[in-house]
Every structure is written in structure tokens, then in C-alpha cells.
mmCIF file of C-alpha atoms in Angstrom:
data_model
loop_
_atom_site.group_PDB
_atom_site.id
_atom_site.type_symbol
_atom_site.label_atom_id
_atom_site.label_comp_id
_atom_site.label_asym_id
_atom_site.label_seq_id
_atom_site.Cartn_x
_atom_site.Cartn_y
_atom_site.Cartn_z
ATOM 1 C CA MET A 1 24.047 -12.794 44.513
ATOM 2 C CA ALA A 2 24.464 -9.889 42.185
ATOM 3 C CA LYS A 3 21.199 -9.249 40.544
ATOM 4 C CA THR A 4 20.435 -7.647 37.343
ATOM 5 C CA ARG A 5 19.742 -3.584 37.088
ATOM 6 C CA GLY A 6 20.165 -3.646 41.357
ATOM 7 C CA SER A 7 22.778 -4.463 44.358
ATOM 8 C CA ALA A 8 23.105 -7.602 46.528
ATOM 9 C CA ARG A 9 25.275 -8.393 49.154
ATOM 10 C CA ALA A 10 28.129 -10.899 48.983
ATOM 11 C CA VAL A 11 28.158 -13.049 51.624
ATOM 12 C CA SER A 12 30.742 -15.576 53.069
ATOM 13 C CA ALA A 13 33.632 -13.925 52.519
ATOM 14 C CA PRO A 14 34.873 -11.680 55.017
ATOM 15 C CA ALA A 15 36.208 -9.346 53.068
ATOM 16 C CA LEU A 16 33.052 -8.605 50.690
ATOM 17 C CA ASP A 17 30.386 -8.956 53.612
ATOM 18 C CA SER A 18 30.022 -5.167 54.062
ATOM 19 C CA LEU A 19 30.194 -4.413 50.428
ATOM 20 C CA ASP A 20 27.214 -4.421 47.508
ATOM 21 C CA PHE A 21 27.139 -4.752 44.100
ATOM 22 C CA ALA A 22 25.483 -3.141 41.601
ATOM 23 C CA LEU A 23 25.515 -5.270 38.490
ATOM 24 C CA ASP A 24 23.748 -3.927 35.575
ATOM 25 C CA ARG A 25 23.341 -6.955 32.905
ATOM 26 C CA GLY A 26 21.719 -4.510 30.528
ATOM 27 C CA SER A 27 24.667 -1.966 30.458
ATOM 28 C CA PRO A 28 27.010 -1.428 27.251
ATOM 29 C CA VAL A 29 29.754 -2.146 30.067
ATOM 30 C CA PRO A 30 30.844 -5.540 30.818
ATOM 31 C CA LEU A 31 30.326 -7.329 33.627
ATOM 32 C CA TYR A 32 33.745 -8.187 34.072
ATOM 33 C CA TYR A 33 34.315 -4.319 34.018
ATOM 34 C CA GLN A 34 31.712 -3.353 35.953
ATOM 35 C CA LEU A 35 32.771 -5.828 39.213
ATOM 36 C CA ALA A 36 36.581 -4.543 38.797
ATOM 37 C CA GLN A 37 35.745 -1.191 39.412
ATOM 38 C CA GLN A 38 34.197 -1.788 41.970
ATOM 39 C CA LEU A 39 36.623 -3.541 43.290
ATOM 40 C CA GLU A 40 39.201 -1.100 42.490
ATOM 41 C CA SER A 41 36.917 1.424 44.523
ATOM 42 C CA ALA A 42 36.685 -0.782 47.684
ATOM 43 C CA ILE A 43 40.433 -0.823 47.792
ATOM 44 C CA GLU A 44 41.194 2.581 47.253
ATOM 45 C CA HIS A 45 38.573 3.581 50.028
ATOM 46 C CA GLY A 46 39.702 0.615 52.198
ATOM 47 C CA VAL A 47 36.866 -1.333 52.735
ATOM 48 C CA LEU A 48 38.817 -3.725 51.325
ATOM 49 C CA ALA A 49 42.295 -3.803 52.895
ATOM 50 C CA PRO A 50 45.739 -4.437 52.442
ATOM 51 C CA GLY A 51 45.676 -8.453 53.233
ATOM 52 C CA ASN A 52 41.445 -9.195 53.197
ATOM 53 C CA LEU A 53 40.716 -12.551 51.206
ATOM 54 C CA LEU A 54 38.481 -12.853 48.352
ATOM 55 C CA GLY A 55 38.045 -16.312 48.190
ATOM 56 C CA ASN A 56 38.597 -18.239 44.900
ATOM 57 C CA GLU A 57 36.622 -17.316 41.606
ATOM 58 C CA VAL A 58 34.185 -20.085 41.667
ATOM 59 C CA ASP A 59 33.297 -19.179 45.057
ATOM 60 C CA LEU A 60 33.072 -15.396 43.979
ATOM 61 C CA SER A 61 30.837 -16.783 40.426
ATOM 62 C CA VAL A 62 28.547 -17.927 42.980
ATOM 63 C CA ARG A 63 28.574 -15.493 45.580
ATOM 64 C CA LEU A 64 27.787 -13.125 42.489
ATOM 65 C CA GLY A 65 25.345 -14.493 40.015
ATOM 66 C CA LEU A 66 28.362 -14.073 37.377
ATOM 67 C CA SER A 67 30.085 -16.904 35.347
ATOM 68 C CA ARG A 68 33.835 -18.181 36.348
ATOM 69 C CA PRO A 69 35.230 -16.598 32.899
ATOM 70 C CA THR A 70 33.675 -12.621 33.923
ATOM 71 C CA VAL A 71 35.101 -13.480 37.685
ATOM 72 C CA ARG A 72 38.671 -14.035 35.969
ATOM 73 C CA GLN A 73 38.530 -11.315 33.824
ATOM 74 C CA ALA A 74 37.762 -9.029 36.547
ATOM 75 C CA ILE A 75 40.275 -10.541 39.065
ATOM 76 C CA GLN A 76 43.254 -10.481 36.932
ATOM 77 C CA SER A 77 42.790 -7.083 35.330
ATOM 78 C CA LEU A 78 43.158 -5.854 38.835
ATOM 79 C CA VAL A 79 46.093 -8.250 39.389
ATOM 80 C CA ASP A 80 47.670 -6.765 36.675
ATOM 81 C CA LYS A 81 47.100 -3.309 38.369
ATOM 82 C CA GLY A 82 48.954 -4.790 41.814
ATOM 83 C CA LEU A 83 46.181 -4.286 43.662
ATOM 84 C CA LEU A 84 45.017 -8.303 44.009
ATOM 85 C CA VAL A 85 47.441 -11.074 44.132
ATOM 86 C CA ARG A 86 46.535 -15.296 43.692
ATOM 87 C CA ARG A 87 47.667 -17.257 46.524
ATOM 88 C CA ARG A 88 47.929 -21.071 45.577
ATOM 89 C CA GLY A 89 45.707 -23.031 48.300
ATOM 90 C CA VAL A 90 44.481 -19.269 49.508
ATOM 91 C CA GLY A 91 42.398 -17.691 47.197
ATOM 92 C CA THR A 92 42.489 -13.974 46.028
ATOM 93 C CA GLN A 93 44.108 -11.442 47.977
ATOM 94 C CA VAL A 94 44.008 -7.611 48.471
ATOM 95 C CA VAL A 95 47.763 -6.248 48.213
ATOM 96 C CA HIS A 96 47.319 -2.214 48.174
ATOM 97 C CA SER A 97 45.541 0.435 46.245
ATOM 98 C CA GLN A 98 47.463 2.530 43.906
ATOM 99 C CA VAL A 99 47.571 5.741 45.011
ATOM 100 C CA LYS A 100 46.022 8.264 42.548
ATOM 101 C CA ARG A 101 47.595 11.542 43.318
ATOM 102 C CA PRO A 102 46.043 14.989 41.949
ATOM 103 C CA LEU A 103 48.181 16.646 39.600
ATOM 104 C CA GLU A 104 48.704 20.525 41.254
ATOM 105 C CA LEU A 105 51.014 21.642 44.295
ATOM 106 C CA SER A 106 50.796 19.738 47.144
ATOM 107 C CA SER A 107 53.596 17.550 49.076
ATOM 108 C CA LEU A 108 53.146 13.314 48.679
ATOM 109 C CA TYR A 109 52.857 13.147 52.069
ATOM 110 C CA ASP A 110 49.913 15.787 52.555
ATOM 111 C CA ASP A 111 47.900 14.043 49.531
ATOM 112 C CA LEU A 112 48.835 10.058 50.957
ATOM 113 C CA GLU A 113 47.416 11.187 54.118
ATOM 114 C CA ALA A 114 44.564 12.759 53.242
ATOM 115 C CA ALA A 115 42.903 9.690 51.530
ATOM 116 C CA GLY A 116 44.438 7.411 54.337
ATOM 117 C CA GLN A 117 46.939 5.756 53.013
ATOM 118 C CA GLY A 118 49.614 6.009 56.435
ATOM 119 C CA PRO A 119 52.687 7.520 54.815
ATOM 120 C CA THR A 120 55.872 7.100 56.469
ATOM 121 C CA THR A 121 59.108 8.254 55.760
ATOM 122 C CA GLU A 122 62.907 7.086 55.892
ATOM 123 C CA VAL A 123 65.753 10.248 55.522
ATOM 124 C CA VAL A 124 68.237 8.394 53.855
ATOM 125 C CA ARG A 125 70.148 11.887 53.503
ATOM 126 C CA ASN A 126 69.865 15.091 54.909
ATOM 127 C CA GLU A 127 73.295 17.276 54.330
ATOM 128 C CA ARG A 128 75.006 20.014 52.300
ATOM 129 C CA VAL A 129 76.667 19.403 49.033
ATOM 130 C CA PRO A 130 77.618 21.936 46.190
ATOM 131 C CA ALA A 131 74.998 22.439 43.358
ATOM 132 C CA THR A 132 75.317 20.592 40.763
ATOM 133 C CA ALA A 133 74.631 22.645 36.836
ATOM 134 C CA ASP A 134 70.956 21.313 36.991
ATOM 135 C CA VAL A 135 70.288 21.690 40.546
ATOM 136 C CA ALA A 136 72.376 25.538 39.973
ATOM 137 C CA ALA A 137 70.272 26.587 36.893
ATOM 138 C CA ALA A 138 66.814 25.485 38.676
ATOM 139 C CA LEU A 139 67.094 27.327 42.035
ATOM 140 C CA GLY A 140 68.697 30.396 40.084
ATOM 141 C CA ILE A 141 72.152 29.983 42.176
ATOM 142 C CA ALA A 142 76.197 29.659 41.322
ATOM 143 C CA GLU A 143 77.037 26.285 40.333
ATOM 144 C CA GLY A 144 78.897 24.881 43.206
ATOM 145 C CA ALA A 145 76.949 26.847 45.990
ATOM 146 C CA GLU A 146 75.688 24.972 49.037
ATOM 147 C CA VAL A 147 72.564 23.433 48.919
ATOM 148 C CA THR A 148 70.663 21.189 51.030
ATOM 149 C CA LEU A 149 70.189 17.475 50.118
ATOM 150 C CA LEU A 150 67.281 15.422 50.871
ATOM 151 C CA GLU A 151 66.965 11.732 50.053
ATOM 152 C CA ARG A 152 63.857 9.999 51.341
ATOM 153 C CA LEU A 153 62.413 6.826 50.929
ATOM 154 C CA ARG A 154 58.218 6.971 51.112
ATOM 155 C CA CYS A 155 55.729 4.270 52.188
ATOM 156 C CA THR A 156 51.927 3.644 52.299
ATOM 157 C CA HIS A 157 51.277 0.814 54.766
ATOM 158 C CA GLY A 158 54.928 -0.765 54.830
ATOM 159 C CA GLN A 159 55.429 -0.225 51.397
ATOM 160 C CA PRO A 160 58.050 1.637 49.386
ATOM 161 C CA VAL A 161 56.219 4.637 47.113
ATOM 162 C CA ALA A 162 58.545 6.295 46.084
ATOM 163 C CA ILE A 163 62.463 7.658 45.989
ATOM 164 C CA LEU A 164 62.024 11.481 46.868
ATOM 165 C CA CYS A 165 65.231 13.341 46.339
ATOM 166 C CA ASN A 166 65.227 17.163 46.808
ATOM 167 C CA TYR A 167 67.373 20.570 46.157
ATOM 168 C CA LEU A 168 66.510 23.551 48.952
ATOM 169 C CA PRO A 169 68.770 26.389 49.544
ATOM 170 C CA ALA A 170 71.189 25.920 52.617
ATOM 171 C CA SER A 171 69.962 29.016 54.119
ATOM 172 C CA LEU A 172 66.027 28.783 53.372
ATOM 173 C CA LEU A 173 65.088 26.220 56.653
ATOM 174 C CA ASP A 174 66.056 24.048 59.147
ATOM 175 C CA LEU A 175 65.673 20.728 58.063
ATOM 176 C CA ASP A 176 65.644 18.435 61.328
ATOM 177 C CA THR A 177 66.059 14.759 60.343
ATOM 178 C CA GLY A 178 63.525 13.272 62.768
ATOM 179 C CA ARG A 179 60.422 15.963 61.998
ATOM 180 C CA LEU A 180 61.178 15.212 58.107
ATOM 181 C CA GLU A 181 60.358 11.873 59.043
ATOM 182 C CA ALA A 182 57.307 12.913 60.985
ATOM 183 C CA THR A 183 55.678 15.069 58.269
ATOM 184 C CA GLY A 184 56.145 16.746 55.010
ATOM 185 C CA LEU A 185 58.507 19.157 53.951
ATOM 186 C CA TYR A 186 55.524 21.380 52.817
ATOM 187 C CA ARG A 187 54.693 21.954 56.125
ATOM 188 C CA MET A 188 57.613 22.263 57.623
ATOM 189 C CA MET A 189 58.078 24.808 54.443
ATOM 190 C CA ARG A 190 54.725 26.653 55.503
ATOM 191 C CA ALA A 191 55.559 26.497 59.532
ATOM 192 C CA VAL A 192 58.124 28.847 58.860
ATOM 193 C CA GLY A 193 56.679 31.264 56.983
ATOM 194 C CA ILE A 194 57.195 30.163 53.200
ATOM 195 C CA THR A 195 53.884 30.377 50.968
ATOM 196 C CA LEU A 196 54.144 28.268 48.155
ATOM 197 C CA HIS A 197 52.738 29.821 45.178
ATOM 198 C CA SER A 198 53.497 27.910 41.635
ATOM 199 C CA ALA A 199 55.970 25.332 40.005
ATOM 200 C CA ARG A 200 57.118 23.618 37.122
ATOM 201 C CA GLN A 201 56.889 19.950 36.947
ATOM 202 C CA THR A 202 58.316 17.696 34.196
ATOM 203 C CA ILE A 203 56.531 13.817 33.892
ATOM 204 C CA GLY A 204 57.937 11.290 32.598
ATOM 205 C CA ALA A 205 59.107 7.094 32.540
ATOM 206 C CA ARG A 206 61.468 4.805 32.414
ATOM 207 C CA CYS A 207 62.374 1.290 33.741
ATOM 208 C CA ALA A 208 63.868 0.982 37.106
ATOM 209 C CA THR A 209 67.780 0.397 37.713
ATOM 210 C CA ALA A 210 68.810 -3.156 39.939
ATOM 211 C CA GLU A 211 69.162 -0.721 42.407
ATOM 212 C CA GLU A 212 66.028 1.337 42.528
ATOM 213 C CA ALA A 213 64.185 -1.839 41.981
ATOM 214 C CA GLU A 214 66.033 -3.379 45.280
ATOM 215 C CA ARG A 215 64.406 -0.431 47.456
ATOM 216 C CA LEU A 216 61.254 0.385 46.033
ATOM 217 C CA ASP A 217 60.331 -3.775 46.084
ATOM 218 C CA GLU A 218 60.271 -3.989 42.547
ATOM 219 C CA ARG A 219 61.967 -6.120 40.097
ATOM 220 C CA GLU A 220 64.922 -4.590 37.848
ATOM 221 C CA GLY A 221 63.595 -3.002 34.844
ATOM 222 C CA SER A 222 59.815 -2.450 36.143
ATOM 223 C CA ALA A 223 58.072 0.749 34.916
ATOM 224 C CA LEU A 224 58.931 3.858 37.015
ATOM 225 C CA LEU A 225 56.998 7.234 36.702
ATOM 226 C CA THR A 226 59.596 9.998 37.271
ATOM 227 C CA MET A 227 58.988 14.041 38.318
ATOM 228 C CA GLN A 228 60.948 16.871 38.170
ATOM 229 C CA ARG A 229 59.659 19.759 40.222
ATOM 230 C CA THR A 230 60.899 23.311 40.440
ATOM 231 C CA ALA A 231 58.624 25.436 43.388
ATOM 232 C CA TYR A 232 58.198 29.206 44.042
ATOM 233 C CA ASP A 233 57.015 31.124 46.519
ATOM 234 C CA ASP A 234 54.461 33.821 46.204
ATOM 235 C CA THR A 235 57.971 36.676 45.512
ATOM 236 C CA GLY A 236 58.850 34.378 42.766
ATOM 237 C CA ARG A 237 61.368 32.659 44.176
ATOM 238 C CA PRO A 238 62.628 29.245 43.812
ATOM 239 C CA VAL A 239 62.377 27.587 46.734
ATOM 240 C CA GLU A 240 63.281 23.519 45.990
ATOM 241 C CA TYR A 241 64.134 21.224 43.224
ATOM 242 C CA GLY A 242 62.818 18.036 43.584
ATOM 243 C CA THR A 243 63.390 14.459 41.234
ATOM 244 C CA HIS A 244 61.651 11.905 42.676
ATOM 245 C CA ILE A 245 60.635 7.959 41.232
ATOM 246 C CA TYR A 246 57.299 6.209 42.127
ATOM 247 C CA ARG A 247 56.552 2.820 41.515
ATOM 248 C CA ALA A 248 54.147 2.351 38.427
ATOM 249 C CA SER A 249 52.327 -0.227 39.878
ATOM 250 C CA ARG A 250 51.353 1.718 42.629
ATOM 251 C CA TYR A 251 51.284 5.621 41.625
ATOM 252 C CA ALA A 252 49.382 7.695 38.916
ATOM 253 C CA PHE A 253 48.986 11.252 38.560
ATOM 254 C CA ASP A 254 44.845 11.943 38.215
ATOM 255 C CA PHE A 255 44.330 15.303 36.626
ATOM 256 C CA GLN A 256 41.172 16.817 34.646
ATOM 257 C CA LEU A 257 41.748 18.434 30.902
ATOM 258 C CA LEU A 258 39.129 20.967 29.613
ATOM 259 C CA VAL A 259 39.147 22.347 26.400
ATOM 260 C CA ARG A 260 39.811 25.832 25.919
ATOM 261 C CA PRO A 261 37.085 28.073 24.451
#
């Protein structure tokens, strides 16, 4: 059971056996929030894996020495984030961790792999198309010039996270579909000597269309994060323009803000 200003091991529930909960009853931070944060951290770091059962609220309150309303509030906050799900007759189950991606010039594949998220990729399109006005402006080429269009579905733990649409100058590099499904686009660029230097990026949000919702295993109208990025190499040449959509229930940008001196 969780102790005041201390830690205790939760027993009985297999998914919680390896966790030590430190709940400080003297802290101004509510107990439900302390519990929710520690459970979320365990999910993010893979200590609690998708499919693990936490038991029901009554069992959890007894194991942790907390009131049932406190445990219910902690669980509900993680259910609302899409990290846990309540299953009738089963109890509370871990669904997945939310991807928290640093706001820097890196590829989603590399970030997911570094976080132990087991990324996989399905290449939906890999073809040459004429550049639209927006694509041409981003890449600094003439409208109608040939570009390579990539459309990929990125998943973690077998669950879809994002639909990635990228445009590259047609002559930039050979993009083999098999390699694209085995590794990240930026890795392939680096492998042929392209040094990424900077990018301009815009982040937004909107609701999922019926088609997007089906592909991302969401409900129509669910919140999506959007991102548009133009990446430049070390000579200042635009080498990639991307328009991506992410499941807001499973994905977040994480960045630090500093006060200017």
C-alpha cells in the first residue's frame, strides 16, 4: 500500500508488481494527480505495456491505500488521454503510450525508435507527380515540375499514429519502397550525403475526415494535429516539404520555452 511521504510496492496485480508508488499526502499536489503521473510515466517508459491489466478500482484503492474516488479520478484522467481503457468484467487495461516528440529537426521514425516505440511503416504512394503551386513554392521550383510524392502510414505497437505526405525534388535521391518501409526518410537522406540543417515548421489542428478517421482508427471528427515542414540542407537548398497529420490522442509535441534576456 502507498505510504505517506514514502514508497511502497503494489502487489497482487502482475502489471503493477514492478512499480513503486511515492504518494505524498502532505503535498499540495492532489493524490489522484500524483498517481496518474506515476502511472503515465510507467506507460511511457514501457514498464506498463499495452495489454497489461491494472485490476479494478476497488482492488487498486486497497492496494494503494487510497480512496476509491481518488483512484477513479486518476484512472479517468488516463482514460481521457487514451492511455487506459476500462473493460467490463476485466478491469482497467493499458492501451498504449502517447508519443511525445521533441520539437526539433528530426524524423518521426528516429524519434519513435529512440523512445522504444517500435515504429513500422506502410508506404501507400511512392511516385512522380507534377508539383502543385504550394509544393513548388516550398521547394523553390517551377509549378508543374516533377517531384517525388511519398505517402506513408506510420504505426507504433501495431497502432496507427500518423499519415505522412512528403514531396521531394525528383532528382534528389532514389527512394526504394522496401527501404522506406524499413527505415526513416531522413536516414536515407543522410546515407547519400544530404546534410539537413534547418526547417520551417507550422503546427495546427483540425478534425478528422471520414477517410482519415478510418485509416487512423479514430472516430470521424476526432482531433488531429497537423504539421507542415520545409527542410533545408546545409547549402540552404529546400530538400523536402511535408504535410503530416497525427492522432491527437496518441501524439504530442514537447518543447521548452525560454525567456529572452
